Coordinates of C-alpha atoms in Angstrom, one line a residue:
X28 CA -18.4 23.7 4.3
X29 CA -18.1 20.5 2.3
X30 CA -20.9 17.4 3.1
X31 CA -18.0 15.2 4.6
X32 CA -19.5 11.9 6.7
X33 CA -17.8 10.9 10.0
X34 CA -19.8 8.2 12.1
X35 CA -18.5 8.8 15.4
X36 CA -21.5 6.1 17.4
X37 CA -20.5 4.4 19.9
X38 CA -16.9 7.1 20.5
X39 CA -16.3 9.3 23.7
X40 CA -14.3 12.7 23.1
X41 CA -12.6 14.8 25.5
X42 CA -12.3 19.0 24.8
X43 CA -10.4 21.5 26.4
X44 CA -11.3 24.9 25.6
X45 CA -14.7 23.5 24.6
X46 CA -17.5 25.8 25.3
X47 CA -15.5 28.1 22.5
X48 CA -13.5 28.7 19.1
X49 CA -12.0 25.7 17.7
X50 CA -12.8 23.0 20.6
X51 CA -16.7 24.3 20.9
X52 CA -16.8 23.5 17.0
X53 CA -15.1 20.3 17.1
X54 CA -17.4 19.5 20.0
X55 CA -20.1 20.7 17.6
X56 CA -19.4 18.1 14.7
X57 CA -18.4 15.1 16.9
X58 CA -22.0 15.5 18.5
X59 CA -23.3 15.7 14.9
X60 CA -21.3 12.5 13.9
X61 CA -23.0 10.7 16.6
X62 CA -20.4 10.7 19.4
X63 CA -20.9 11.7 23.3
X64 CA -18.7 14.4 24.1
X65 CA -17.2 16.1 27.2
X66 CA -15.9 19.8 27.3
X67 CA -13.7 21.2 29.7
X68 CA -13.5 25.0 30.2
X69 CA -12.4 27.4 32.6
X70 CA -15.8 30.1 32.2
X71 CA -18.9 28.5 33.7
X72 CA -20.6 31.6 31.6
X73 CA -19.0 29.8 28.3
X74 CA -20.3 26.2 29.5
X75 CA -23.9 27.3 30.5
X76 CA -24.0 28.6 27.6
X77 CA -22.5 25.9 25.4
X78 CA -24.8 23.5 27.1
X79 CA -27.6 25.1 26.3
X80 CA -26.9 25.6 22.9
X81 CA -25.8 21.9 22.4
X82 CA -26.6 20.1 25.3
X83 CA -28.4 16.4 25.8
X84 CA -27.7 13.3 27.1
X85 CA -24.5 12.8 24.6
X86 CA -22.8 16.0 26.4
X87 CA -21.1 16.4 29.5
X88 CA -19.4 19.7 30.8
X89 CA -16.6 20.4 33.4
X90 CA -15.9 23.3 34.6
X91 CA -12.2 23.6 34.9
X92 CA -8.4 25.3 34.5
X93 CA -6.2 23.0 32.8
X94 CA -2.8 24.1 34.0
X95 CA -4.8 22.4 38.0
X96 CA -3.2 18.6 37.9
X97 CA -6.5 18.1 40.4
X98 CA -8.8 19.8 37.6
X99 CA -7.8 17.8 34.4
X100 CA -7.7 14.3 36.2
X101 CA -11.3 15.1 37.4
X102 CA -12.5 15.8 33.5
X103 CA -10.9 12.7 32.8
X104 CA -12.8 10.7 35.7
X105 CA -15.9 12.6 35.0
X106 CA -16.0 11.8 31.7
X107 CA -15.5 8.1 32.4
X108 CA -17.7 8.4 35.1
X109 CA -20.5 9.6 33.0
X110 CA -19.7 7.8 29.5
X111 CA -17.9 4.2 30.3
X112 CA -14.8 5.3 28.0
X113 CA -12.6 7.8 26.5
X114 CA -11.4 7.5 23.1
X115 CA -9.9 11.2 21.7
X116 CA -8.7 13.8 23.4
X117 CA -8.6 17.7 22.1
X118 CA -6.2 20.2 23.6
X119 CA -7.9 23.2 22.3
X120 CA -7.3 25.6 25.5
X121 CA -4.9 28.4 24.8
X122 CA -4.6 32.3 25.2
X123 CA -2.0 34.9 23.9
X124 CA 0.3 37.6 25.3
X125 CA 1.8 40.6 24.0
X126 CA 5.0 42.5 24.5
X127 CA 8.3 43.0 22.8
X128 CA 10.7 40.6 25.0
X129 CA 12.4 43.4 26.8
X130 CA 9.3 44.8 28.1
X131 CA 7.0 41.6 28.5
X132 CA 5.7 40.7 32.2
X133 CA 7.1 37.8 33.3
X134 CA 3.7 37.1 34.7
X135 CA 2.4 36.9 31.3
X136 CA 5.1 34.8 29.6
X137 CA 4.4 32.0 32.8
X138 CA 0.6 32.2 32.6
X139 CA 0.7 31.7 28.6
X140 CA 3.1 28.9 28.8
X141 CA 1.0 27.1 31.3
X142 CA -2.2 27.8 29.9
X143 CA -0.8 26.1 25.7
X144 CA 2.1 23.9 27.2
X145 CA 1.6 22.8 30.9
X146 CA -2.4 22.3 30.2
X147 CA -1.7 20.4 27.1
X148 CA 1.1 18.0 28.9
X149 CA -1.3 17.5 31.7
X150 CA -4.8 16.7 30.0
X151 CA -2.7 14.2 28.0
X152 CA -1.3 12.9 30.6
X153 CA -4.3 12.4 32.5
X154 CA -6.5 10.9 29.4
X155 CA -4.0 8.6 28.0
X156 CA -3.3 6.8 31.2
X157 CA -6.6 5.6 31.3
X158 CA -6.2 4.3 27.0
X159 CA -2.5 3.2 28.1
X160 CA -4.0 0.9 31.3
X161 CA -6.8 -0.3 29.3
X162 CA -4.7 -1.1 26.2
X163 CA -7.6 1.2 24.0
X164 CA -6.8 2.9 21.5
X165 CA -7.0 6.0 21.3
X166 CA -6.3 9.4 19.5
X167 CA -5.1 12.8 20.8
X168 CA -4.9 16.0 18.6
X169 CA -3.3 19.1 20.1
X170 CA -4.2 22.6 18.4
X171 CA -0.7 24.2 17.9
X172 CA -0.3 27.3 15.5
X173 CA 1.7 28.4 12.3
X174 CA 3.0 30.2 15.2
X175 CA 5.6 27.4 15.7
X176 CA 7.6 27.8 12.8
X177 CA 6.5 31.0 11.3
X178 CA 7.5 33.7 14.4
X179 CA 5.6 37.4 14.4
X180 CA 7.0 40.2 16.8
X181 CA 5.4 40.7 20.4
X182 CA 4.2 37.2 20.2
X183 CA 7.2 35.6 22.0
X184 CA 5.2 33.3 25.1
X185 CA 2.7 32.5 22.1
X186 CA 5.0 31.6 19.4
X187 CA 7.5 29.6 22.1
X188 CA 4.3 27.6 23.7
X189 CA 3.0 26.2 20.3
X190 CA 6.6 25.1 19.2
X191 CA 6.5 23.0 22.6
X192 CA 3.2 21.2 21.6
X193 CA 4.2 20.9 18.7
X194 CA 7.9 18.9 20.1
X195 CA 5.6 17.4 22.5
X196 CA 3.3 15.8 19.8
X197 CA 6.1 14.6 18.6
X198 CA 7.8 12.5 21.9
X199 CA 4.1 11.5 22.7
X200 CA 3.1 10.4 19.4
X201 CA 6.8 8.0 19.6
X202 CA 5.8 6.9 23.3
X203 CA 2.0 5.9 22.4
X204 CA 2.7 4.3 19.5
X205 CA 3.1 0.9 20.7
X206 CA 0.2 1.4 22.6
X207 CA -2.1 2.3 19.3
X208 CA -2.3 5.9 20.7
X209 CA -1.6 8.7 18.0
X210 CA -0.7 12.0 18.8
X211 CA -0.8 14.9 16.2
X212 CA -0.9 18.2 16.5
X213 CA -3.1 21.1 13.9
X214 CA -1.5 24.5 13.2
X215 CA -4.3 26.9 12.4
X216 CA -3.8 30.0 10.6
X217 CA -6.1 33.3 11.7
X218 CA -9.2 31.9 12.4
X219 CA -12.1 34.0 14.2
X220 CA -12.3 32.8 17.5
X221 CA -12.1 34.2 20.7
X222 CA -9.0 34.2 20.9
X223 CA -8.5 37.0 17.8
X224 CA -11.7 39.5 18.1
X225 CA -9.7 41.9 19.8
X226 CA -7.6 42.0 17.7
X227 CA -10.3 41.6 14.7
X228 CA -11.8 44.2 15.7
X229 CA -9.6 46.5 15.2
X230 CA -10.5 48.5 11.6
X231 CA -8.3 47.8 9.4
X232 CA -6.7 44.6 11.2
X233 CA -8.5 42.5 8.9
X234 CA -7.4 43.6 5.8
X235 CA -4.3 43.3 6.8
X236 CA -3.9 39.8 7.6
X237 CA -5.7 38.8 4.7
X238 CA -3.1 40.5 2.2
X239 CA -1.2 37.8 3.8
X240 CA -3.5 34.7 3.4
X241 CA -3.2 33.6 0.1
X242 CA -7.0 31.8 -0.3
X243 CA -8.8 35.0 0.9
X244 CA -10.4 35.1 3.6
X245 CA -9.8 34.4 7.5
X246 CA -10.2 31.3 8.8
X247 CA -13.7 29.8 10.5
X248 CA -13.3 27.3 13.6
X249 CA -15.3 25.1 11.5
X250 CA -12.3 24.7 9.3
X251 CA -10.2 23.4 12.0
X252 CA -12.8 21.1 13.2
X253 CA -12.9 19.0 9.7
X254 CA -9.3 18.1 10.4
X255 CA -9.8 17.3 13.8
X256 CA -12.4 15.0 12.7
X257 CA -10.2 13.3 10.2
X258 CA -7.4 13.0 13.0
X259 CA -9.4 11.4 15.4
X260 CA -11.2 8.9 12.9
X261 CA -10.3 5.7 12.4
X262 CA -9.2 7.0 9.3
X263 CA -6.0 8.6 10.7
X264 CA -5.2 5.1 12.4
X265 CA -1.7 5.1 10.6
X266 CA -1.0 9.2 10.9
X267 CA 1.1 9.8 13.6
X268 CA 3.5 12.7 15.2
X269 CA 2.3 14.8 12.2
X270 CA 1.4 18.9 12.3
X271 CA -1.1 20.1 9.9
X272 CA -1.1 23.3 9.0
X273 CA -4.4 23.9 8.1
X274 CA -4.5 28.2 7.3
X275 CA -5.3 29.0 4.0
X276 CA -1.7 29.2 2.6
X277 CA -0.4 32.0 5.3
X278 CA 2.2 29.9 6.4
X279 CA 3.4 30.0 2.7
X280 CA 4.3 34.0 2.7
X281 CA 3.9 34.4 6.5
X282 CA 2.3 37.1 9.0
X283 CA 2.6 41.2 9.0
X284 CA 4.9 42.2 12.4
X285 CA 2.0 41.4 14.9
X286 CA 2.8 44.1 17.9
X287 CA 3.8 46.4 14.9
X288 CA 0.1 46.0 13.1
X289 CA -1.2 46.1 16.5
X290 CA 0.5 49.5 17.7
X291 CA -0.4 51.3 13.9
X292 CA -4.1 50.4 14.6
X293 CA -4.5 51.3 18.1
X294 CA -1.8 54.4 17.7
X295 CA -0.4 53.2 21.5
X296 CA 1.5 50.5 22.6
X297 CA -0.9 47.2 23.3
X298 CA -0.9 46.4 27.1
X299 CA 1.3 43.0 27.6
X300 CA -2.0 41.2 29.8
X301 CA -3.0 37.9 28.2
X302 CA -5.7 37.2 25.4
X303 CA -8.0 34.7 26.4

């Protein structure tokens, strides 16, 4: 990665989804940049882990589901609790579903949704009445996907959840204004996390999906985090309501059919449980 200098000292940020993927490496490069930072995740496992690969004073865990009200206002009041502040907020939680519409489980389209829209509504919610009542300001970034605007078959929950934060971003970033609160959201391309080794896995699957990424290779988390860092800078003080793709070019000739790919590799039809 580029040598890029952010000097976070003296900031307080708030992950979802921390202790992995995307929010574990932008947890990784605020704590490198000199802020204290608080991650919120739903696997203890993941946070033990996270904490003792990261961990010190400057780092603070919480063990938590987002789509709980009770859950995300107690990160929030931990994270007061434990660091005096909050200034930026990541909404990095999310998890994927597959199945052709007429044969999805409702089950999974309601626990996707909650998990990338519900979860992302209510963290916000939770951390930016606390900038909002003590007139800070502040900075929220929500991780959405090219998913939004780009749509790839069996994805349906997936592709309809990161639209939302991605309309959401957009209301918020127009209410917060005023109150020096920006809102934006980042739209990653593949990137291997979590969230795409199964898939990834899969021989062949990466080939595929990098005949369709114009740069040449498949995104890192580490990627992501660079913009996440610029967002939440004071650099990005007059960027606001904005979605980034950040992928590589993939938005630019879009994806392969996703349960299609999926269904060639594995020979069977993909079960329609959630990816997390």
């Amino acid at each position: 990665m580029p040598d890029v200098t952010w000097d976070f000292t003296g900031k307080v940020a708030l992950a979802s989804g921390g202790a992995s993927g995307i929010g574990r490496a932008a947890a990784t490069a605020w704590l490198a940049a000199g802020a204290r930072v608080a991650i919120l995740d739903q696997s203890a496992e993941r946070l033990e882990e996270t904490a003792a690969a990261l961990g010190g004073e400057r780092l603070l865990t919480v063990c938590g589901d987002v789509t709980e009200v009770a859950d995300c206002e107690r990160a929030v009041d931990e994270t007061l609790r434990r660091f005096g502040r909050l200034d930026v907020l990541l909404n990095a939680a999310g998890i994927g579903g597959i199945g052709r519409v007429w044969e999805l489980d409702p089950l999974v389209w309601d626990r996707v949704l909650a998990v990338n829209l519900r979860g992302t509504f209510l963290l916000t919610r939770a951390a930016t009445r606390w900038m909002v009542e003590h007139r800070e300001p502040g900075r929220v970034v929500n991780i959405a996907s090219t998913n939004a605007s780009v749509p790839t078959t069996g994805h349906s929950p997936y592709c309809a959840s990161k639209a939302g934060v991605v309309a959401f971003t957009q209301v918020a970033a127009l209410e917060l204004a005023p109150r020096r609160v920006t809102v934006n959201a980042i739209a990653p391309g593949p990137v291997d996390t979590n969230l795409t080794a199964p898939l990834f896995a899969m021989a062949g699957a990466r080939d595929a999906f990098l005949r369709h990424i114009p740069v040449g290779r498949i995104g890192r988390a580490e990627d992501i985090a660079q913009m996440i860092l610029f967002l939440s800078s004071a650099a990005a003080e007059w960027v606001t309501g904005q979605c980034f793709y950040v992928d590589g070019g993939q938005s630019l000739v879009a994806l392969p059919p996703y349960i299609d790919l999926v269904e060639q590799l594995l020979g069977v039809a993909p079960a329609g449980a959630p990816i997390c």
